[in-house]
XYZ file of C-alpha atoms in Angstrom:
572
model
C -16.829 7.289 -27.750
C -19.275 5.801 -24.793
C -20.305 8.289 -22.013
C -18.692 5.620 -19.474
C -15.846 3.792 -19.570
C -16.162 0.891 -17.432
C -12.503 -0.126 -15.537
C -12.326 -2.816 -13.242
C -9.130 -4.221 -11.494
C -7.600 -7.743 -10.729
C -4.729 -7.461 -8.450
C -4.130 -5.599 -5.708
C -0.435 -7.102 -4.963
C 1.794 -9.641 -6.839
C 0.114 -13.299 -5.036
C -3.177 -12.016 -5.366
C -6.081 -14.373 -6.359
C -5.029 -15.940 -9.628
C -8.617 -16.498 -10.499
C -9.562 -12.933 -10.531
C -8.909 -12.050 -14.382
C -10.863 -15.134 -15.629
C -13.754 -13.671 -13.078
C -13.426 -9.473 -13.724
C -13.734 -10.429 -17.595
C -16.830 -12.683 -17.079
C -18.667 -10.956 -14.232
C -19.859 -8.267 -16.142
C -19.070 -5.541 -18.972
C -15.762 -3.882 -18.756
C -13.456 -1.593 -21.423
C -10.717 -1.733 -19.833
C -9.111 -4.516 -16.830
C -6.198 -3.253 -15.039
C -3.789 -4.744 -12.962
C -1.359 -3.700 -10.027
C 1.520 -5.851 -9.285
C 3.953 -3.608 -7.978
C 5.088 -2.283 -4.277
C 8.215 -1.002 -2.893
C 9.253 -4.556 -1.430
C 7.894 -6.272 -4.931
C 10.478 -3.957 -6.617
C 13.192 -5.469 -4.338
C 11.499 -8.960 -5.217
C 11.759 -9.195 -8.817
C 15.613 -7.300 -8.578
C 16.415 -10.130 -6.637
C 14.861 -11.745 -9.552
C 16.805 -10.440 -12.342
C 20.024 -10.854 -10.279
C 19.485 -14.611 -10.637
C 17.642 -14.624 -14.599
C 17.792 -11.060 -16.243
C 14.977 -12.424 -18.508
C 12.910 -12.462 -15.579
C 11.706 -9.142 -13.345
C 8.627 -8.967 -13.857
C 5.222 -10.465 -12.456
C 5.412 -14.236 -13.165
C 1.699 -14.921 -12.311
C 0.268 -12.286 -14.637
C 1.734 -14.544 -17.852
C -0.336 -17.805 -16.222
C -3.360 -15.122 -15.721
C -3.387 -14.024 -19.414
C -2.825 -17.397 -20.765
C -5.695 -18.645 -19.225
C -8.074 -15.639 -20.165
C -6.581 -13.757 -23.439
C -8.999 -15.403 -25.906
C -12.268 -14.117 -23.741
C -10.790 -10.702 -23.243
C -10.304 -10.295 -27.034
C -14.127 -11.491 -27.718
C -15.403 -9.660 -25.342
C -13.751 -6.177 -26.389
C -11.735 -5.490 -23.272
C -8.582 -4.053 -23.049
C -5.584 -5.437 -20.754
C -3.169 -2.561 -19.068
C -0.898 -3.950 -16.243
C 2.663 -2.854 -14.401
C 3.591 -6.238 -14.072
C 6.642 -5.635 -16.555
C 8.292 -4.284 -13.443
C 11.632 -4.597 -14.371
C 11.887 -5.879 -17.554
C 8.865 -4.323 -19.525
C 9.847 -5.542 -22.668
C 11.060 -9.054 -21.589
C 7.131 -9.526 -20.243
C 5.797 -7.999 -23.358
C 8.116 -11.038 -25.729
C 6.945 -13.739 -23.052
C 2.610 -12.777 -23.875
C 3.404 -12.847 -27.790
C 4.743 -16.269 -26.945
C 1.756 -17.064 -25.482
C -0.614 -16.177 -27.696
C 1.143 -17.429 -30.713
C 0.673 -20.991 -28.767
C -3.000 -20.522 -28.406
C -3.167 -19.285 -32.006
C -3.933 -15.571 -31.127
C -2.980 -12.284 -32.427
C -3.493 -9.476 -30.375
C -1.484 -6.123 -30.353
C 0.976 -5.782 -27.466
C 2.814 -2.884 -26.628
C 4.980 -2.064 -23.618
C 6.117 1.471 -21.632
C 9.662 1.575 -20.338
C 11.987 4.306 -19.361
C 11.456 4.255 -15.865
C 14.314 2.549 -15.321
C 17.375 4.459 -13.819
C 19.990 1.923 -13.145
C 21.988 2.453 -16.474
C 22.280 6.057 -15.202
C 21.934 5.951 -11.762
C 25.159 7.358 -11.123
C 24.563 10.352 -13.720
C 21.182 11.109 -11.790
C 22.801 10.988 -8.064
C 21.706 7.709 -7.703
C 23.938 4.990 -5.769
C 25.439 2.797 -8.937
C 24.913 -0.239 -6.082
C 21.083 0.320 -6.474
C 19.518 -3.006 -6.906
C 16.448 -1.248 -8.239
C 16.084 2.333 -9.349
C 12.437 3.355 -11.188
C 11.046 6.913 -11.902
C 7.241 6.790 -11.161
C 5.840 7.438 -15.039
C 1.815 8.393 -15.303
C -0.259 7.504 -17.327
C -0.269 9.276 -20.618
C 2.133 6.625 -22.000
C -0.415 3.875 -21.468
C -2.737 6.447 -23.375
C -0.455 6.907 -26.364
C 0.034 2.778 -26.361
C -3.465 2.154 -26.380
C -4.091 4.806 -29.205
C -1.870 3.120 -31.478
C -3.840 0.499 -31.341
C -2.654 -1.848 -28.555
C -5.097 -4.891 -26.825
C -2.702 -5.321 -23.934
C -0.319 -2.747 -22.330
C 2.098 -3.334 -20.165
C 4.748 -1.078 -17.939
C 7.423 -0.705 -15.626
C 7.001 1.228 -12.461
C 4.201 4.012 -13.377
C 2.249 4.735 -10.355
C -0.631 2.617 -9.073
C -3.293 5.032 -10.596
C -1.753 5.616 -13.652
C -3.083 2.314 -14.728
C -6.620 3.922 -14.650
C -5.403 7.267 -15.683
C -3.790 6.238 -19.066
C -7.149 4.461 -20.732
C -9.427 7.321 -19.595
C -7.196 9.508 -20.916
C -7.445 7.739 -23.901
C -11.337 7.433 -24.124
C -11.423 10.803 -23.283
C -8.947 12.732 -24.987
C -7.845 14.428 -21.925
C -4.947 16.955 -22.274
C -2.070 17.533 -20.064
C -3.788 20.298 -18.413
C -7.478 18.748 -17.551
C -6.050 18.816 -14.009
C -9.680 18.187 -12.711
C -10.123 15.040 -14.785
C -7.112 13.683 -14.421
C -7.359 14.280 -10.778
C -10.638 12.412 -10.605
C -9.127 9.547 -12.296
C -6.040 9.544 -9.932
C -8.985 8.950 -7.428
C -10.332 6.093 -8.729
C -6.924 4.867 -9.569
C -6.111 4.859 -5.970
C -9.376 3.262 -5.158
C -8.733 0.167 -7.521
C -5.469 -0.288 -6.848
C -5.401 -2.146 -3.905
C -8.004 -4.762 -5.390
C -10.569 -5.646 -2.632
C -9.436 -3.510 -0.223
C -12.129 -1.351 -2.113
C -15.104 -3.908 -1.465
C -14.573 -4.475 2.302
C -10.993 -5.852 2.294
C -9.144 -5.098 5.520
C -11.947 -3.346 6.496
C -12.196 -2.646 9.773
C -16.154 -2.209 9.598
C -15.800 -5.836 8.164
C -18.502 -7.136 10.966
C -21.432 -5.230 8.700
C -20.231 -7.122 5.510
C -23.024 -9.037 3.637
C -20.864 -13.055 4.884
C -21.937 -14.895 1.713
C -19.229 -17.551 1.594
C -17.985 -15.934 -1.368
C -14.850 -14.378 -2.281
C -15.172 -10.593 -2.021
C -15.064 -9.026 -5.436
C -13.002 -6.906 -7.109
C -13.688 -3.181 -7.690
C -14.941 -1.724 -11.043
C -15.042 2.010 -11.669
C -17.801 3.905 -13.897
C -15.576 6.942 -15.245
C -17.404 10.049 -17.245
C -15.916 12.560 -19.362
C -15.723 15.482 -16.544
C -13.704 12.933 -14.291
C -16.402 12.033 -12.201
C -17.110 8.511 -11.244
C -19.036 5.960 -9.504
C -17.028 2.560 -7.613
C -19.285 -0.781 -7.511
C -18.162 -4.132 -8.359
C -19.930 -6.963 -10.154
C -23.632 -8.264 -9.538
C -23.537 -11.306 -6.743
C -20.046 -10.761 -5.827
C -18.842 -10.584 -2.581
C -18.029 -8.243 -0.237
C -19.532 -4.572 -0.525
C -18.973 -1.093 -1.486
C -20.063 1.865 0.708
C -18.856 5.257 1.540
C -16.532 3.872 4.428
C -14.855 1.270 1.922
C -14.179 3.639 -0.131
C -13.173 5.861 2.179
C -10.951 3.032 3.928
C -8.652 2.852 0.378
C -8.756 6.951 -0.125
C -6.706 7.213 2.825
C -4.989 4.340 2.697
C -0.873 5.074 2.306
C -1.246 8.743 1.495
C 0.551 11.811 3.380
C -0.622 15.069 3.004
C -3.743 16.504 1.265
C -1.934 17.187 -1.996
C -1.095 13.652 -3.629
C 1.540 14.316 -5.733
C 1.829 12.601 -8.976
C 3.507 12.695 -12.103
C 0.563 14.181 -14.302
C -1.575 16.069 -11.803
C -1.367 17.398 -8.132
C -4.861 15.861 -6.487
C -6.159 17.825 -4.116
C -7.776 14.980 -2.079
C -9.192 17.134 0.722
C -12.138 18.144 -2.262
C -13.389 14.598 -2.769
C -16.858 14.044 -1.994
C -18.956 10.399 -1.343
C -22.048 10.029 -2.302
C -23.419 6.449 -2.116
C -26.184 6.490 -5.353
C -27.670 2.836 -5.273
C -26.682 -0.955 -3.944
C -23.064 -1.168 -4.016
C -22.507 2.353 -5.719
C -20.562 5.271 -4.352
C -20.361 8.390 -6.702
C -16.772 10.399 -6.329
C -17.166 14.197 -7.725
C -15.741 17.596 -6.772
C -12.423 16.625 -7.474
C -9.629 18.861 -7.850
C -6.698 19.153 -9.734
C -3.385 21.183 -9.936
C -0.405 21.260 -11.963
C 2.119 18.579 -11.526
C 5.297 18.447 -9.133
C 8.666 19.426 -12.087
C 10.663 16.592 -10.459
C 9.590 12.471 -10.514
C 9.753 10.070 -7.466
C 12.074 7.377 -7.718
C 11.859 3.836 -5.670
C 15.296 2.735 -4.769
C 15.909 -0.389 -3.214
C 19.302 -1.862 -1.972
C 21.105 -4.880 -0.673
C 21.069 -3.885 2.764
C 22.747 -6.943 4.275
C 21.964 -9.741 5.660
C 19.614 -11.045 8.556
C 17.961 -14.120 10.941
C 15.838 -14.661 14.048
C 14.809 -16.678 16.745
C 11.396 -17.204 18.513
C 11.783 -18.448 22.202
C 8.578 -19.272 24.120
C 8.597 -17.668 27.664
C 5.584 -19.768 30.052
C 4.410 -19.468 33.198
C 5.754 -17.558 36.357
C 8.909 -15.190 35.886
C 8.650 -13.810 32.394
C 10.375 -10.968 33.044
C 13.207 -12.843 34.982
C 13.685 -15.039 32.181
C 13.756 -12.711 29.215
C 16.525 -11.325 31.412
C 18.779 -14.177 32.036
C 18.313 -15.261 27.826
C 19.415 -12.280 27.195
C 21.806 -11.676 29.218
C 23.477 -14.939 27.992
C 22.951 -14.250 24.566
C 23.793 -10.635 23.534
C 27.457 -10.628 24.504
C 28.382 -13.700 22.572
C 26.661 -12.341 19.142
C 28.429 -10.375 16.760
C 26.040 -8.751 14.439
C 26.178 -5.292 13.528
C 22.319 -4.673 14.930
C 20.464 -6.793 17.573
C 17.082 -6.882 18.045
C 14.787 -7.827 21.247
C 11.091 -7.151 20.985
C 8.650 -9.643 23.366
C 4.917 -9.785 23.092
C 2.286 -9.398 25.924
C 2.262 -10.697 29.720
C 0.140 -13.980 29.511
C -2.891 -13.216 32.245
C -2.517 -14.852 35.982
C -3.934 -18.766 35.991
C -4.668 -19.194 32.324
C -6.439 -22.365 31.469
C -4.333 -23.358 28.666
C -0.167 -23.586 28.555
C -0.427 -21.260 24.917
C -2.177 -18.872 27.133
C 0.147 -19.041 29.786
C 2.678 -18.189 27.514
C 4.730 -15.180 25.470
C 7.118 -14.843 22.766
C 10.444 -13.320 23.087
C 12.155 -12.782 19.594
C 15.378 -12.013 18.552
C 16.368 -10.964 15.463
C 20.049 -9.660 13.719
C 21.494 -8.037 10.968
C 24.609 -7.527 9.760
C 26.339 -6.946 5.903
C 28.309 -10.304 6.509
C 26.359 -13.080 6.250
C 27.784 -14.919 8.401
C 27.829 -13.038 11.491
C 23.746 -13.962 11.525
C 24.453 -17.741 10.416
C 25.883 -20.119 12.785
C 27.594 -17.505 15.074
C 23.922 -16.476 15.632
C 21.891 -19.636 15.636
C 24.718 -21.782 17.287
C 25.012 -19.988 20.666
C 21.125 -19.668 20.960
C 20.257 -23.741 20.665
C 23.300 -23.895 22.801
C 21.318 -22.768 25.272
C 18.715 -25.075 25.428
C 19.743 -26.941 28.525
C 21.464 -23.860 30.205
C 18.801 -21.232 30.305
C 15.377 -20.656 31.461
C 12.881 -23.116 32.696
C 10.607 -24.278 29.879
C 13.334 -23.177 27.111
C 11.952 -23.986 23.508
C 11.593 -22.561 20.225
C 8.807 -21.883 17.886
C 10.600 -23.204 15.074
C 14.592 -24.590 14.357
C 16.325 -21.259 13.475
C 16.983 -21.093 9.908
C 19.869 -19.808 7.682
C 20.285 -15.793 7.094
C 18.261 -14.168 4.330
C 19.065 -11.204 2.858
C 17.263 -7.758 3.040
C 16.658 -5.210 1.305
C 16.479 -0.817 2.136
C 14.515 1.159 0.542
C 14.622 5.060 0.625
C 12.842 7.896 -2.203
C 14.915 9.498 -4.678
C 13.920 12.846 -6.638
C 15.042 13.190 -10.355
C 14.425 15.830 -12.730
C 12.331 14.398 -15.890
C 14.705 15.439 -18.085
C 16.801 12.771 -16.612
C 13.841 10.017 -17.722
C 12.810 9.147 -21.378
C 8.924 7.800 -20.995
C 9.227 5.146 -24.051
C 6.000 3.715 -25.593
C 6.876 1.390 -27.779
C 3.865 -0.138 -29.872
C 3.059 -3.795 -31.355
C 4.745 -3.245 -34.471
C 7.981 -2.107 -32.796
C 7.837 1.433 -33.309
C 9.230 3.850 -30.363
C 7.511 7.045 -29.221
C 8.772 9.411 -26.725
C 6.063 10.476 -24.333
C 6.332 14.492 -23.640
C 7.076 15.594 -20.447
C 4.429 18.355 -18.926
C 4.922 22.043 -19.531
C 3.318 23.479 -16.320
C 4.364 22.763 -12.873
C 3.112 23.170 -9.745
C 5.422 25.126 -7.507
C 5.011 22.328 -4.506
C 7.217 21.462 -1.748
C 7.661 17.476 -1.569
C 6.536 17.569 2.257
C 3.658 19.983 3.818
C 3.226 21.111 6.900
C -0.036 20.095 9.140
C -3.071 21.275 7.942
C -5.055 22.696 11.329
C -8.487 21.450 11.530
C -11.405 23.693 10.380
C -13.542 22.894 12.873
C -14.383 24.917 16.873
C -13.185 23.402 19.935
C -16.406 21.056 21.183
C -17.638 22.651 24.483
C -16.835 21.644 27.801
C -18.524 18.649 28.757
C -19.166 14.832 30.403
C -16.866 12.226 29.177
C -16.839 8.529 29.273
C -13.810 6.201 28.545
C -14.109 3.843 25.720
C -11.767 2.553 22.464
C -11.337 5.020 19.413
C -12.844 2.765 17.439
C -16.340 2.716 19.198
C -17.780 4.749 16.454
C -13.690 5.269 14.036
C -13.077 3.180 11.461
C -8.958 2.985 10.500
C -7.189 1.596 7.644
C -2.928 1.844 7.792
C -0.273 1.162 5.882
C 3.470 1.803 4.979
C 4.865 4.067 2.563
C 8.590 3.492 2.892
C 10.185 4.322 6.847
C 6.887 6.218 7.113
C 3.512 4.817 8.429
C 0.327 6.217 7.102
C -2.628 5.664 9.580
C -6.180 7.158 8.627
C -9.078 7.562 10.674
C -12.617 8.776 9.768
C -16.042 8.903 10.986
C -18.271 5.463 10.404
C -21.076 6.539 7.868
C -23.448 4.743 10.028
C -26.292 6.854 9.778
C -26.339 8.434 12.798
C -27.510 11.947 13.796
C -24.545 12.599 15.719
C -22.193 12.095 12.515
C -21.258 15.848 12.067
C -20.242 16.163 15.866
C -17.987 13.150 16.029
C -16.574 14.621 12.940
C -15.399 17.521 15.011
C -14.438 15.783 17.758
C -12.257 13.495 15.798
C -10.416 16.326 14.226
C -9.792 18.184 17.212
C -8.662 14.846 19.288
C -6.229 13.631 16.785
C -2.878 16.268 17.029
C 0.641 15.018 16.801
C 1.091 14.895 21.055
C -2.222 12.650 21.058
C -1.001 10.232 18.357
C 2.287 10.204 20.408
C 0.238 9.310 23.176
C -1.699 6.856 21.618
C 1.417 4.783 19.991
C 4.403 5.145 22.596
C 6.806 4.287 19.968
C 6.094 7.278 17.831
C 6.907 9.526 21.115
C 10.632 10.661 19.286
C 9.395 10.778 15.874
C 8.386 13.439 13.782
C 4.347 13.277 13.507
C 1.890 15.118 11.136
C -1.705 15.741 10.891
C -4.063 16.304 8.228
C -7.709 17.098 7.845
C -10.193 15.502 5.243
C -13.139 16.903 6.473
C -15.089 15.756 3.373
C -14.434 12.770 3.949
C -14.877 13.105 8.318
C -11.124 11.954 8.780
C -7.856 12.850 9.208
C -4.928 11.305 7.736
C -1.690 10.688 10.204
C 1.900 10.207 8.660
C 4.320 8.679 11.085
C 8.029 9.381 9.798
C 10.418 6.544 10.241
C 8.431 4.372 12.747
C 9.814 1.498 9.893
C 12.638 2.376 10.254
C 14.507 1.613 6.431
C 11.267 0.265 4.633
C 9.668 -3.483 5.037
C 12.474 -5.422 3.941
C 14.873 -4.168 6.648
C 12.365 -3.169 9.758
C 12.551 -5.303 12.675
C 9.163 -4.522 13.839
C 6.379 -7.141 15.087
C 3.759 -5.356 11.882
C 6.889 -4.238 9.493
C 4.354 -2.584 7.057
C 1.973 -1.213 9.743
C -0.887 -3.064 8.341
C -2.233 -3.495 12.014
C -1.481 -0.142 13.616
C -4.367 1.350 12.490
C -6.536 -1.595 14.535
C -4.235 -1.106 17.333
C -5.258 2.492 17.808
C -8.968 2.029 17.196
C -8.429 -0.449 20.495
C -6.900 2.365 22.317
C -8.725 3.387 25.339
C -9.804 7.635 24.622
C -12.081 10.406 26.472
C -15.295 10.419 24.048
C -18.305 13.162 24.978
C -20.748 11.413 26.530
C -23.304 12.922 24.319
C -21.248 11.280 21.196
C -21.901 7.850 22.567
């Protein structure tokens, strides 16, 4: 056994760059190159999937990715461990011996399953109508398929760090109760998951990036024994990795400061950043706890159906004429739910017609398909000559797509058989923990440890004069984080403080008007200078079925950094 075990990742997402295996696998030394393919809305994807093919389900992409690189990663040592079976494990598992019998290969393939709750959905107090229904597994599964002997592993839904979890558990020989090294690897786990997020993806320091003209590069993790670790990426890559990037992924979709997960409670208000070198940021102090007794499960269902239109509003009267269009339109439709959002006021005497101009959408939804077909898109282009001045669309409406809801389930584990089963076909049940943590599923806010700042001068400016952000969604709930920018300054520890005294549930009401009936909660990651926000249900019922402009809340977190705030004078 080496000191370090060297994991790197290749996909963030299901569509990300195709090219990334072939690169991870010649960039540099690796053990072990992970994979994450799998979301909430990718779950509802590849149902939709298996509801035309039930051989398909999983991640079609990762197939062409190992096809093209298998031979290399079997030269060169490294092992394979992916989620992209997402529904149909087993099915992807048949599909890469098929492969590598046609390029004359022979490697050892085994597969995890048992996340899977549809056959017993109904047994479980899940809706039989789920379209998808999937425990969250961890990782010792992977472990126990890579100790038999495996070269490529690949699940069903385990969480996003499990991926990491299982092979240092492995390497390691980690027990169900090294709660401190599992919970390190959960950290890096939820570092590498999101790909390049990690090296100064959707960063919103971005303008201190090293431009190259390269493609950033994926994320790599040093792992030791004790759970500690250090992020970097390949030599001449691009992008970077710092203390803020990997700061902008630690608090990226999380809610409170326990993270939950199915082989360790992480206490992520105990991680500590230490950047040790060029592109090297050391993660230690991690904590661990016992597990939560029950398992997350991600349901999705056919929600219905829905359509929209785009009409361009120019010039003088936009109010007026967002009126009359709608006036017009709304009594005529018949959908269930109908939808009106319109973007910004175009300024006074702009120089351009696009810049004289706004959008005005509408979208609807309904279970019957054809209330948002042609008795949706017919009376709107009716309209064309009997409206507003200027009436036009962005685009012909098109024909209804269907969507999707997606809400958490909690199971017992008894109700969930983790199955390895290994190259040669043999099955192994994976033992469930014997400790739990005795955890609520939601926290309350944590209050912030630091004094109230003193009276003193203030100046208007944006939150994100000196406050990085990075958001996201984690079902009907957005997850906005905010921290300090590691910039070096002197005044670091103060803006800390005045960060976590600033940011309460009436200010982040304040700041985004539409959270103002929502439940909002707070917590403080002083380690890390931030604070982590969870907005519940400003999604409304997940991705697939929100009607908002940024569904997924990918830009609310750049949004509030533009947000006008009181900042000390003395902090500028």
């Amino acid at each position: 056994m080496t000191d370090v075990l060297r994991i790197g990742n290749c996909s963030g997402f299901y569509g990300d760059r195709l090219t990334a295996m072939r690169e991870m696998l010649e960039g540099g030394p690796l053990d072990v190159l992970t994979g994450d393919y799998l979301a909430e809305l990718t779950m509802l994807i590849l149902g939709k999937d298996s509801m035309r093919d039930p051989s398909l389900g999983y991640a079609r992409t990762f197939v062409r990715q190992v096809e093209d690189t298998l031979g290399l990663a079997l030269e060169r040592g490294v092992k394979i461990v992916s989620n992209a079976g997402g529904l149909n494990p087993a099915g992807l598992a048949d599909k890469l011996r098929e492969v590598a019998t046609g390029l004359g290969l022979s490697p050892q393939i085994a597969h995890v399953e048992g996340d899977d709750l549809r056959p017993v959905a109904g047994q479980v107090g899940i809706s039989s109508d789920a379209l998808t229904a999937n425990a969250y597994l961890g990782g010792f599964g992977i472990a126990a398929a890579l100790g038999g002997g495996a070269d490529v592993v690949v699940t069903g839904r385990v969480t996003d760090a499990s991926l990491v979890v299982g092979p240092a558990v492995a390497h390691f020989s980690w027990t169900p109760t090294s709660y401190a090294e599992l919970a390190g690897a959960v950290v890096v786990g939820h570092v590498l998951e999101c790909g390049t997020q990690a090296t100064g993806g959707n960063f919103s320091g971005f303008r201190t990036l090293r431009h190259t003209g390269r493609p950033l590069g994926f994320p790599l993790a040093e792992i030791s024994a004790d759970g500690t670790s250090v992020i970097t990426k390949h030599v001449d890559t691009g992008g970077a990795v710092s203390v803020d990037t990997v700061t902008a992924q630690l608090v990226y979709e999380i809610q409170t400061t326990r993270y939950l997960g199915p082989d360790v409670t992480t206490l992520l208000d105990s991680i500590r950043l230490e950047e040790v070198g060029p592109d090297r940021v050391a993660i230690n102090g991690v904590r661990g706890e016992a597990p939560p007794e029950r398992l997350k499960v991600c349901v999705n269902e056919l929600g219905g159906f829905r359509n929209t239109v785009e009409l361009v509003l120019t010039g003088l009267d936009i109010d007026a004429k967002a009126d009359w269009v709608r006036e017009q339109l709304t009594p005529v439709l018949t959908a269930k739910t109908v939808s009106w959002t319109r973007t910004a006021l175009p300024p006074t005497d702009a120089d351009t017609e696009e810049g004289a101009s706004c959008l005005l959408r509408c979208t609807v939804m309904d279970a019957d398909a054809d209330a948002v077909g042609k008795a949706f898109t017919g009376p709107a282009v009716e309209l064309a000559l009997a409206s507003y001045p200027g009436f036009t669309m962005t685009a012909p409406p098109g024909r209804p797509t269907p969507y999707g809801i997606y809400r958490p389930e909690y199971v017992d584990r008894s109700s969930v058989t983790h199955t390895v089963v290994h190259a040669d076909g043999s099955r192994e049940v994976v033992p469930d923990p014997t400790r739990f943590a005795d955890v609520s599923l939601r926290s309350g806010m944590r209050p912030s440890p630091f004094p109230a700042p003193p009276d003193s001068l203030t100046r208007r400016a944006p939150l994100g004069t000196f406050i990085h952000a990075r958001s996201g969604d984690k079902g009907g709930d957005a997850n906005l984080g905010l921290w300090v920018a590691h910039d070096g300054s002197e005044k670091y520890a103060a803006r800390v403080t005045w960060l976590s005294k600033l940011i309460t549930p009436r200010k982040v009401r304040e700041l985004i008007p539409e959270a103002a009936n929502l439940e909002v909660e707070v917590y403080v990651l002083p380690n890390l200078g931030g604070v982590n926000v969870l907005i519940r249900g400003l999604l409304g019922e997940g991705v697939a079925a929100s009607t908002r402009f940024d569904p997924q809340a990918k830009g609310l977190g750049e949004w509030v950094r533009s947000r006008v705030v009181h900042i000390q004078e003395d902090l500028l």
